XYZ file of C-alpha atoms in Angstrom:
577
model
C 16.808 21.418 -5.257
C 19.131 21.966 -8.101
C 17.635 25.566 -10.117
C 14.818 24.435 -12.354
C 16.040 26.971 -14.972
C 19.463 26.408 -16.228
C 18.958 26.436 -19.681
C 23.076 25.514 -20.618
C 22.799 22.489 -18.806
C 20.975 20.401 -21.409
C 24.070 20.738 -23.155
C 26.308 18.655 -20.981
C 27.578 15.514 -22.031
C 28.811 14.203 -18.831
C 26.345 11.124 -17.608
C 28.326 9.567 -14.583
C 28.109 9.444 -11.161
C 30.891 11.028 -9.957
C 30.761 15.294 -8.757
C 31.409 15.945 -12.526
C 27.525 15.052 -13.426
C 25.882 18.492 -13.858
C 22.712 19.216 -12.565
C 19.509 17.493 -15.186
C 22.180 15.130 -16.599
C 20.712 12.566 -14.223
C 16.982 13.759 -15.422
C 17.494 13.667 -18.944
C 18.784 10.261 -19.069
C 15.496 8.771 -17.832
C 12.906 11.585 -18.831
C 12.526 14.465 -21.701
C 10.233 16.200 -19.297
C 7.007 16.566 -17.228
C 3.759 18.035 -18.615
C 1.095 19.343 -16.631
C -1.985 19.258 -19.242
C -5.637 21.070 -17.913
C -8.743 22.352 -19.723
C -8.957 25.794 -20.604
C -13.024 26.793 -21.736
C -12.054 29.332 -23.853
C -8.652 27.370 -25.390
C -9.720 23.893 -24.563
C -6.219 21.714 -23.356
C -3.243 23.208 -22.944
C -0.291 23.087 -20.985
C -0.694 24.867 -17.703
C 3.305 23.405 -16.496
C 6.393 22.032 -17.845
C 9.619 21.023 -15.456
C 12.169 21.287 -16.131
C 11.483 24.427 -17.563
C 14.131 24.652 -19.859
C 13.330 21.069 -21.301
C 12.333 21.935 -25.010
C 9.369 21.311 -26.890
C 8.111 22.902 -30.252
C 4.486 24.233 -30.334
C 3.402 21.063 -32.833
C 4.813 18.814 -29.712
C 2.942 20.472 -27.298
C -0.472 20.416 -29.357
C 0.570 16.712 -30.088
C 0.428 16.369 -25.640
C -2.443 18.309 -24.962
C -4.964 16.378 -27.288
C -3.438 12.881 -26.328
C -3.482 13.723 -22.744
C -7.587 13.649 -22.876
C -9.465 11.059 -23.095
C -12.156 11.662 -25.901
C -15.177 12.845 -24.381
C -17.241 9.741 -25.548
C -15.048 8.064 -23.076
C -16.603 9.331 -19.944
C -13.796 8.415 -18.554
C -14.735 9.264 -14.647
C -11.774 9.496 -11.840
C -8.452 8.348 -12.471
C -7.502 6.999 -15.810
C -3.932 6.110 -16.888
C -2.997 5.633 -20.175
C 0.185 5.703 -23.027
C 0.908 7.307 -26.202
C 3.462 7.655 -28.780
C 3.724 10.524 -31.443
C 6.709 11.400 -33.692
C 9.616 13.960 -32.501
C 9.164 17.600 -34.469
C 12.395 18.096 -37.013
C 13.319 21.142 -34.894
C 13.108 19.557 -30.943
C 16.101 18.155 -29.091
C 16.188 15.721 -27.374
C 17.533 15.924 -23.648
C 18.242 11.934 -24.216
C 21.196 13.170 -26.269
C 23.503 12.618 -23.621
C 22.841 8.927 -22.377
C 25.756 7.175 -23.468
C 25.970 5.108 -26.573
C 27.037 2.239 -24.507
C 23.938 2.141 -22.563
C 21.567 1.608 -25.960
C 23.686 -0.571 -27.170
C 23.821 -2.965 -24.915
C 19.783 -2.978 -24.453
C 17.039 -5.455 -26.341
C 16.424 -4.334 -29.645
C 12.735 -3.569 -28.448
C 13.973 -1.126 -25.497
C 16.622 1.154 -27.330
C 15.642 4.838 -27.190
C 13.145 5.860 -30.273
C 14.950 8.170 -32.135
C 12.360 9.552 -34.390
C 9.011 9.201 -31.253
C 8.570 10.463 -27.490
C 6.650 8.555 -25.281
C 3.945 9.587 -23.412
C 2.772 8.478 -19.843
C -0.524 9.609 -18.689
C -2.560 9.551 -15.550
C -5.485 12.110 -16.139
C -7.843 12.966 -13.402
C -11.611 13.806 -13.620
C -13.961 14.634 -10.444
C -17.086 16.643 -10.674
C -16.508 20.070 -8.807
C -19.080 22.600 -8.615
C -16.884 24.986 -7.791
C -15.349 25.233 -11.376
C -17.777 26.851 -14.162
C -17.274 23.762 -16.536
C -18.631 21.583 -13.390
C -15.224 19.575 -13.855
C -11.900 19.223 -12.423
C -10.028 17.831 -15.560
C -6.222 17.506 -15.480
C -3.483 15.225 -17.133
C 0.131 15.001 -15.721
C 2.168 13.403 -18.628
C 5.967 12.147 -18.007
C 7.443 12.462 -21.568
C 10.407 10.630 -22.511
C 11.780 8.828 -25.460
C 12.388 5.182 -23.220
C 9.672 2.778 -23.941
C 9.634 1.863 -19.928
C 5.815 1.293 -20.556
C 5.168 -0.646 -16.969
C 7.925 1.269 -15.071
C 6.953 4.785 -15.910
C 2.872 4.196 -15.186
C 4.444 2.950 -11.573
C 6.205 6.564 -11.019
C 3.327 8.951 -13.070
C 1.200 7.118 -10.534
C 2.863 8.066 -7.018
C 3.395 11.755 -8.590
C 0.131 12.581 -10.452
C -2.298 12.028 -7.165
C 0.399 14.278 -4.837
C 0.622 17.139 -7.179
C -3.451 17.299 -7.755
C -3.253 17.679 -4.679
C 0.109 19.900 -3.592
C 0.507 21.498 -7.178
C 4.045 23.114 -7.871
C 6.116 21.527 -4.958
C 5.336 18.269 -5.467
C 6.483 18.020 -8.979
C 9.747 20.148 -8.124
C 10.396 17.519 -5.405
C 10.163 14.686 -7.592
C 11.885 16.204 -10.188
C 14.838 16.569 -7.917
C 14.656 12.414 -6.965
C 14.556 11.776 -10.686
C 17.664 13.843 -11.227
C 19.535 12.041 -8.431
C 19.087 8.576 -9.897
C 21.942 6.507 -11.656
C 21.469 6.547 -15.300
C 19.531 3.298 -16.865
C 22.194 0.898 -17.417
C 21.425 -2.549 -18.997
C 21.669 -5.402 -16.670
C 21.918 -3.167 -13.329
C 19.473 -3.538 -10.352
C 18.363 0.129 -9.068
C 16.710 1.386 -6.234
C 15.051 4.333 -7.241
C 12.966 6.706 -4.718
C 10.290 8.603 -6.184
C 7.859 10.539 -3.746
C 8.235 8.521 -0.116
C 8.020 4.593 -2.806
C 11.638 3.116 -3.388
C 10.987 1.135 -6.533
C 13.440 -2.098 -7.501
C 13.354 -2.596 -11.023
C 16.836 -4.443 -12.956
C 17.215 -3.037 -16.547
C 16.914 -5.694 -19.094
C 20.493 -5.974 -21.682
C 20.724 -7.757 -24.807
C 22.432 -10.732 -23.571
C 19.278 -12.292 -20.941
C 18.157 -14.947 -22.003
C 14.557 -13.831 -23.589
C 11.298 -14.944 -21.614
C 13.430 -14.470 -18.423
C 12.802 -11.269 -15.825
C 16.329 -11.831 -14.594
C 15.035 -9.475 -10.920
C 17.481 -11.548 -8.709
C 15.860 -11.160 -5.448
C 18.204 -9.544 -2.372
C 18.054 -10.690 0.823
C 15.041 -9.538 3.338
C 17.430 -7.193 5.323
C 18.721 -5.158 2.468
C 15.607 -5.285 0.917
C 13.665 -3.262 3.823
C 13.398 0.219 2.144
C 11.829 -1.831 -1.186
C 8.085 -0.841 -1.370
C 7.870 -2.015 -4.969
C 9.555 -4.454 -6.706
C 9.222 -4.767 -10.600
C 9.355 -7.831 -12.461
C 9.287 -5.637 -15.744
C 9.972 -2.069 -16.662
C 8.308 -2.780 -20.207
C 5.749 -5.749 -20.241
C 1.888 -5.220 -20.244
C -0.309 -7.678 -18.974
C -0.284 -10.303 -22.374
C -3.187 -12.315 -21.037
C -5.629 -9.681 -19.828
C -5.348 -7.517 -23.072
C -6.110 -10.302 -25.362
C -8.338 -11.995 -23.075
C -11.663 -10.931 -25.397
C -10.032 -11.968 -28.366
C -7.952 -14.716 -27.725
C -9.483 -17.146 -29.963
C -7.721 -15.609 -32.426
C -4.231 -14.857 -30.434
C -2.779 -16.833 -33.821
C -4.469 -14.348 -36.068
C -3.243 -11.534 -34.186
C 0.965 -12.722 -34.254
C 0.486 -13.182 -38.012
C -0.960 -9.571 -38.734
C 1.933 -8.072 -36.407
C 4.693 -10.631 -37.550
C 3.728 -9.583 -41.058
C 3.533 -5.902 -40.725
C -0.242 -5.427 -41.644
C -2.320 -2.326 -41.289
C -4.155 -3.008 -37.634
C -6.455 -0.732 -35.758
C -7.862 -1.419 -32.179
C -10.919 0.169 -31.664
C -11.642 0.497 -27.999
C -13.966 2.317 -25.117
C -11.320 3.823 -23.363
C -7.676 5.150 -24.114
C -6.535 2.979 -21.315
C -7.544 -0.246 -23.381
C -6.920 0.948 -26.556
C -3.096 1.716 -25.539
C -2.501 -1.410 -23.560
C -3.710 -3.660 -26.249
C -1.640 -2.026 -28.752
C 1.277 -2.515 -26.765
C 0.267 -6.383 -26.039
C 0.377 -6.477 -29.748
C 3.317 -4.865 -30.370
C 4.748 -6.938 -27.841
C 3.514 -10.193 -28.800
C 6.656 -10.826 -31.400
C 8.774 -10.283 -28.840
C 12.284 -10.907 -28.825
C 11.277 -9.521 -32.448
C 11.256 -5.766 -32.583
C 8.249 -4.578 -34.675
C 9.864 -2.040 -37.135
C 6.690 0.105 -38.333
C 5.044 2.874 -36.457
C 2.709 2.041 -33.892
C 0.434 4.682 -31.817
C -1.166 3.451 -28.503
C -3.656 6.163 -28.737
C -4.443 8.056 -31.752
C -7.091 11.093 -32.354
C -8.158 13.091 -34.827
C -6.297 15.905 -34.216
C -3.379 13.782 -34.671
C -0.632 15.379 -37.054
C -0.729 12.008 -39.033
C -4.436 11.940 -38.791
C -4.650 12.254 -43.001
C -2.039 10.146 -43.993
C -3.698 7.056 -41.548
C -6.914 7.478 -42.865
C -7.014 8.593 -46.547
C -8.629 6.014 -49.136
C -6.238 7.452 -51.896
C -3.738 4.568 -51.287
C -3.307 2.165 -49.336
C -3.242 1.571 -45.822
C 0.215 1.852 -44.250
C 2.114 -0.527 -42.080
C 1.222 0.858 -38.645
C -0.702 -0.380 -35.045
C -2.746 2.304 -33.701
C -5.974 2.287 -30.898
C -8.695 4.658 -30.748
C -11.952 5.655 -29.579
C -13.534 7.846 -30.980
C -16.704 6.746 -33.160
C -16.052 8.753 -36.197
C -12.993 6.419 -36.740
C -15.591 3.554 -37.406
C -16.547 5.162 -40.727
C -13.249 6.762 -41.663
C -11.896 3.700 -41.485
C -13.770 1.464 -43.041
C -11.201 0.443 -46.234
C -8.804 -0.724 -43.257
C -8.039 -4.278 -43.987
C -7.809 -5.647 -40.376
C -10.131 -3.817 -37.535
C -9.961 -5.622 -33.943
C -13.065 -3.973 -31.757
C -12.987 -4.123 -27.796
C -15.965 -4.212 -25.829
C -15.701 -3.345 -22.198
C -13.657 -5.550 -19.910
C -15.856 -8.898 -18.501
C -14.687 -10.377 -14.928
C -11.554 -12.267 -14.617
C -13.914 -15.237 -14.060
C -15.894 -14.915 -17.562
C -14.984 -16.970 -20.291
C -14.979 -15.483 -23.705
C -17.255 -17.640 -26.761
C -15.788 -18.567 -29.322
C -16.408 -16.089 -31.938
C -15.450 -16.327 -35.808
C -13.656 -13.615 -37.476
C -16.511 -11.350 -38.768
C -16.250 -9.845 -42.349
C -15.103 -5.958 -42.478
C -18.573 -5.283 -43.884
C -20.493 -5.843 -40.746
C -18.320 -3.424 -39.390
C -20.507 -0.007 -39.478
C -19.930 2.025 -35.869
C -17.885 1.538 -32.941
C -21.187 -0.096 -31.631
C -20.334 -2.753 -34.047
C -20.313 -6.088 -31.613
C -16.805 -6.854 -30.376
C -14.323 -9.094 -32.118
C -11.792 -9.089 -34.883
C -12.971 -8.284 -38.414
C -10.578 -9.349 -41.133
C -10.601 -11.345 -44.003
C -6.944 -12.396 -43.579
C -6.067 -16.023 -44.215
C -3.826 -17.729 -41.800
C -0.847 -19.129 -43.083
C -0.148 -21.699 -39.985
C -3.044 -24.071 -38.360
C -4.441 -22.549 -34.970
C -2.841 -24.134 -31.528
C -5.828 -25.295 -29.915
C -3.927 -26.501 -27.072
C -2.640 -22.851 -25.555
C -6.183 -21.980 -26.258
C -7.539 -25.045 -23.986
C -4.727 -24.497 -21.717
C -5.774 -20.761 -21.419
C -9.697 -21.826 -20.954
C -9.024 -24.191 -18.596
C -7.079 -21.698 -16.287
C -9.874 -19.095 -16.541
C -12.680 -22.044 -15.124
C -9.921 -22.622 -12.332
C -9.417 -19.075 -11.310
C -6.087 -19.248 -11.870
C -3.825 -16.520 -11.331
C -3.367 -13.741 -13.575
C 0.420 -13.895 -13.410
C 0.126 -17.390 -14.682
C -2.240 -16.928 -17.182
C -0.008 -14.510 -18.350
C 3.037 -16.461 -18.593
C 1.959 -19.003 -19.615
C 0.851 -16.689 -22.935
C 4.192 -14.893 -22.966
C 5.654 -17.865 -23.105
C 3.490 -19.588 -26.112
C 4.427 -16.494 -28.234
C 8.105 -16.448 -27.483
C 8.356 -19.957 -28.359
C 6.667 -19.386 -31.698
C 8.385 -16.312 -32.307
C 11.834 -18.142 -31.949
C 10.485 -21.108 -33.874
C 10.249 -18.702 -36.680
C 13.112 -16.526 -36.196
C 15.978 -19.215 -35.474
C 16.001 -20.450 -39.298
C 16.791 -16.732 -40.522
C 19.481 -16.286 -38.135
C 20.974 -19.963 -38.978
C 21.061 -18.630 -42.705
C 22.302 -15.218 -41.892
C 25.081 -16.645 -39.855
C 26.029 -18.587 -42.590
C 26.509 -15.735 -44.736
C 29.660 -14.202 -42.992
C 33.174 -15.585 -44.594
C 35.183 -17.808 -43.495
C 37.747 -16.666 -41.065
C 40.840 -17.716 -43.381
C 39.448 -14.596 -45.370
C 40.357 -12.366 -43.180
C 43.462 -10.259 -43.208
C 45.575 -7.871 -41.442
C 46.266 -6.136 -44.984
C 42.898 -6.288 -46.526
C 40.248 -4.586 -45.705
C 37.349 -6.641 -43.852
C 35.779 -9.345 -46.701
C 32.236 -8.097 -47.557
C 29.107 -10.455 -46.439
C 27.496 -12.929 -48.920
C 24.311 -11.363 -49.851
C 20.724 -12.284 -48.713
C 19.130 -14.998 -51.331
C 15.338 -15.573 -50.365
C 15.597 -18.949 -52.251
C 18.712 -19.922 -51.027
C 17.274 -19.639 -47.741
C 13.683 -20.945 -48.591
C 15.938 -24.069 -49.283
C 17.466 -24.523 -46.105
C 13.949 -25.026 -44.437
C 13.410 -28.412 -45.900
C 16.000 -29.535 -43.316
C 16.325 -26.814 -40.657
C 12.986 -24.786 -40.835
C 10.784 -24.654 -38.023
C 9.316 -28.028 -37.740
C 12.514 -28.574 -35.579
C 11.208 -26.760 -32.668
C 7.445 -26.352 -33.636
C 4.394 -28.603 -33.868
C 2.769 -26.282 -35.585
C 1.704 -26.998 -38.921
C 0.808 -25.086 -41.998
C 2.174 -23.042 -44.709
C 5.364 -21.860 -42.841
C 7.000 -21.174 -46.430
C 4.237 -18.642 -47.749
C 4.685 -17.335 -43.970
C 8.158 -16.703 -44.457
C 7.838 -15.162 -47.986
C 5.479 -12.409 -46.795
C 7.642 -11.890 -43.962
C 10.224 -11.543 -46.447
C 8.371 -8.717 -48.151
C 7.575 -6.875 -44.293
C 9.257 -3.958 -42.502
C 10.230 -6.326 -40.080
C 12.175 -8.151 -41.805
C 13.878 -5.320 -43.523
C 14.756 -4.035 -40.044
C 15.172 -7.213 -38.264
C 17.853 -7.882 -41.355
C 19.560 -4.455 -41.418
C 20.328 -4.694 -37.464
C 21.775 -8.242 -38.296
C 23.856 -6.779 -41.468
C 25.433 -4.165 -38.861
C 26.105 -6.471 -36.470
C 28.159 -8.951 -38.514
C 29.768 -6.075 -40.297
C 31.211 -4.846 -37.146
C 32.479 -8.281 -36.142
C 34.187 -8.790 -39.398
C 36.198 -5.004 -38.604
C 36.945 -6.279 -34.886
C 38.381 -9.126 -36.171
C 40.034 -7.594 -39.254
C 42.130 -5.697 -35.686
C 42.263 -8.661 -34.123
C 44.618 -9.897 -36.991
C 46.552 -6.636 -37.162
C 46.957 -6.317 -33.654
C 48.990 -10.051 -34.426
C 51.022 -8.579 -36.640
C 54.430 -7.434 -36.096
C 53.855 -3.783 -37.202
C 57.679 -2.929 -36.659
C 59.086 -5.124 -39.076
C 56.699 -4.248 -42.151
C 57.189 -0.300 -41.510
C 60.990 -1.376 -41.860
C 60.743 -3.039 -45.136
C 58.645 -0.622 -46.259
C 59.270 3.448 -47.237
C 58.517 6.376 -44.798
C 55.033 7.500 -46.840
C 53.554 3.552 -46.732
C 54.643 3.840 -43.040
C 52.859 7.304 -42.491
C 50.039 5.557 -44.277
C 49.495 2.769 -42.517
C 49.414 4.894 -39.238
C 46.711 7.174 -40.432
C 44.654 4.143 -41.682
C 45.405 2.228 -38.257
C 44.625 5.904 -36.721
C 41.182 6.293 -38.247
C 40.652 2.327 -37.830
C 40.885 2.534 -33.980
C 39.142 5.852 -33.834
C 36.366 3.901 -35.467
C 36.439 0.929 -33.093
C 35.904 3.458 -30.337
C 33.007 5.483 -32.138
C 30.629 2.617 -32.600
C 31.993 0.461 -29.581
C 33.427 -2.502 -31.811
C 33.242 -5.751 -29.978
C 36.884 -5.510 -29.234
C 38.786 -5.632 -25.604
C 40.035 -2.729 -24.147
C 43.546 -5.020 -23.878
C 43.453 -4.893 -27.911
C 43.263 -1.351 -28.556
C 45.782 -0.387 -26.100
C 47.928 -3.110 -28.046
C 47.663 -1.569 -31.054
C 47.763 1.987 -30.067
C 50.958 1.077 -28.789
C 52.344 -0.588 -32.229
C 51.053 2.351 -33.766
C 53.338 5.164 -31.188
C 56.618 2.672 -31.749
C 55.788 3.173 -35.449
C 55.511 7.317 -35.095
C 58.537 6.905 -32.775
C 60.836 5.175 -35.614
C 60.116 7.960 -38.053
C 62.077 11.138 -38.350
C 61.260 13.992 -35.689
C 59.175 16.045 -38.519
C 56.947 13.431 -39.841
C 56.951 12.656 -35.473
C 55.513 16.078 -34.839
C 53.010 16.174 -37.440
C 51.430 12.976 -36.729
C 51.460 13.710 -33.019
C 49.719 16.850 -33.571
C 46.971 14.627 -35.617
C 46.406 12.361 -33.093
C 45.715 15.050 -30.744
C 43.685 16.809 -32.705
């Protein structure tokens, strides 16, 4: 195995794989690090390992990972228990994700980029009664941190490590830190076979340009396919139907809160519910990222613990599960509570239940359900809701059930979003605006009644039966940190399509002639500008072809060429600096 302490390596920039990847540059494109997290009597969690040791993490990171690696004791969480959670990067940590390349992030979904500000935690925590230990316990966490939100593909890997190395210890988690590190990097839209500790797993990294509600796992023929032992459908989807099976009464309730941005708190026995149902939720908007923070499992010993929970101001826009009791009464003033018994049989069917009032809400014994006094905007689909019933009488699969859900919120999620992108689109200029001697026209800016007008003819009642107040929908959306981010991604997008095409027209023009109408310092200024324009391009991956580019970089060296040897020499020596 490559040495598990060369500290200059997380500098290395290289990510291919040819010879010139260094050793952890495979690694760090996939994970931050490893944690081993056990109970000390005297100091309570800490971490007991950490591979690769020269991965960083500052001491408020590492007291972040040993109190969200436990369950809370109420839990009594017995065996094996796997879990997520999320907490916010330290202003002094570095990332090891530094050097995937840009390329890679840019081309994924919105809701799979790399979190730049949060790692992600993936736990499977172990407790057996031993005698043979004073606290009568064996209790230890192994926690793969990283900042990919791979939610379904990392629990598949933490779970054929964690059981080996409670069992091996040290060797075990060098070994499969060595299989990590020989993997190719994650790169949208690529099938991989990935071997992790004697499992090959076949998972296909999603890329913006799949068609949403599709897996797009193309299946390989039964002879290639021998060494497979698992094949994923998804590296990032949780089980849609199963979380929200004991509240999905109100599965139109719950898109509105998240569409809108609202202050939501699961309340749940265990930190394996309480993180998969945040997730669900999170994911329910989907191909809509949700913007604010969200925290699969929150404590409260949680750095953000006072700003969540103080009555001072109001609640922020953020998602977070828990379980432990005292958050009942701390959070009492929270406008929208949703409280999770423990899971029934597949074969139950849940009553229907009304949304109870946030008064009746005194413990975490409170009786489960969703207490709000939130208004819906849109009427409720009682046909999914039938359509969901019916499948649960029938035993029907799972995997249905759970497409079939997916696949009601993606519709309704599009139904809402297409209008906004119909009216953004419409707000780029025309393409007889755009010139090789201009600089790129600026956008037409965002009117919310401008846009509230185009719904009359184009809103959602094109692709929706759903009725109800879409407009007052759309106005608090409007308002939301969803929009704001859904919007500024949008903004950037068109921005950079009006500067490819802005060198599309230059790379039409005939360069040569205008330098010779022109004198030697316009000249020497249109090749810096055409200098800095490609060197742009480049930096933030324009959506121009690598045909263009080499076009113009060749107008521009004709240009340097036709200019005397002086001016030559100094512009040469700027382009190579």
């Amino acid at each position: 195995m490559s040495s598990l302490g060369m500290e200059g390596f997380e500098e290395a920039q290289t990510l291919s794989g040819d010879p010139l990847s260094l050793p952890w540059d495979r690694f760090s494109s996939w994970v931050h690090c490893i944690c081993v997290v056990g109970f000390d009597l005297e100091l309570g969690q800490t971490v007991e390992a950490l591979y690769p040791p020269h991965a960083k993490l500052t001491d408020k990171e590492k007291t972040s990972i040993c109190y969200l690696s436990f369950p809370d004791s109420n839990s009594g969480c017995l065996g094996d228990t796997q879990f997520c959670f999320r907490f916010r990067q330290s202003g002094g940590s570095k990332s090891s994700l530094h050097c995937v390349p840009d390329q890679m992030d840019r081309d994924s979904p919105v809701y799979l980029k790399k979190d730049p500000a949060c790692f992600y935690g993936y736990v499977y925590f172990r407790q057996v009664r031993d005698k043979t230990l004073k606290r009568g316990y064996f209790q230890k966490s192994l926690v793969l941190i990283s900042k990919l939100p791979y939610i379904n593909f990392f629990h598949t890997v933490v779970k054929q490590i964690a059981p080996e190395y409670f069992e091996r210890n040290d060797p075990c988690l060098e070994a499969a830190c060595s299989e990590i590190d020989q993997w190719p990097p994650p790169v949208p839209g690529k099938t991989l076979h990935l071997p992790i500790m004697g499992l090959v797993i076949k998972v296909r990294i999603p890329t913006r340009y799949d068609k949403p509600g599709t897996t797009q796992l193309v299946d390989m023929t039964p002879q290639n396919d021998a060494q497979i032992s698992v094949s994923l459908p998804t590296i990032h989807e949780v089980d849609l139907f199963r979380c929200f099976s004991p509240v999905f009464f109100h599965i139109q309730l719950l898109w509105e809160l998240v569409l809108l941005g609202e202050p939501l708190v699961v309340m749940a026995p265990s930190p394996s519910q309480s993180s998969e149902m945040v997730l669900a939720l999170v994911g329910c908007i989907s191909p809509l990222k949700y913007c604010s923070d969200f925290r699969p499992y929150f404590t409260i010993h949680d750095a953000e613990f006072k700003e969540y929970t103080t009555r001072t101001q109001a609640p922020p826009s953020v998602i977070f599960g828990v379980t432990n009791p005292f958050f009942a009464k701390t959070l009492q003033h929270w406008p929208h509570i949703i409280r999770i018994g423990d899971v029934k049989l597949a074969g139950d069917v849940p009553k229907q239940v009304k949304v109870k009032k946030l008064k009746t809400l005194k413990t975490l014994d409170s009786k489960p359900g969703v207490y709000s006094s939130y208004k819906l905007y849109l009427n409720k689909d009682e046909d999914i809701i039938k359509q969901l019933q019916k499948g649960v009488q029938q035993k029907r699969p799972s995997e249905a059930q759970n497409a079939i859900l997916r696949r009601h919120f993606l519709e309704l999620t599009q139904s809402f979003i297409i209008p906004l992108e119909r009216y953004v689109a419409s707000l780029m200029p025309l393409l007889k605006s755009i010139s090789a001697w201009k600089g790129p026209p600026q956008l037409k800016p965002f009117s919310q009644e401008e846009f509230m007008k185009t719904l009359e003819k184009t809103g959602p009642q094109l692709t929706s039966r759903l009725k109800g107040d879409w407009i007052g929908l759309y106005r608090h959306f409007l308002r939301s940190p969803n929009f704001e981010g859904w919007f500024r991604a949008r903004r950037k997008e068109m921005m950079q399509k009006l500067e490819a095409l802005q060198l599309e027209a230059l790379c039409n023009e005939d360069l040569l002639i205008w330098v010779q109408k022109h004198t030697e310092v316009e000249s020497v200024d249109l090749v810096l500008k055409l200098k800095n324009k490609l060197a742009f391009a480049q930096k933030e991956r324009l959506p121009v072809s690598t045909e263009m580019l080499q076009k113009l970089q060749g107008q521009v060296d004709t240009i340097i060429q036709e200019l005397p040897e002086d001016l030559q020499e100094i512009l040469l020596k700027t382009t190579s600096s």
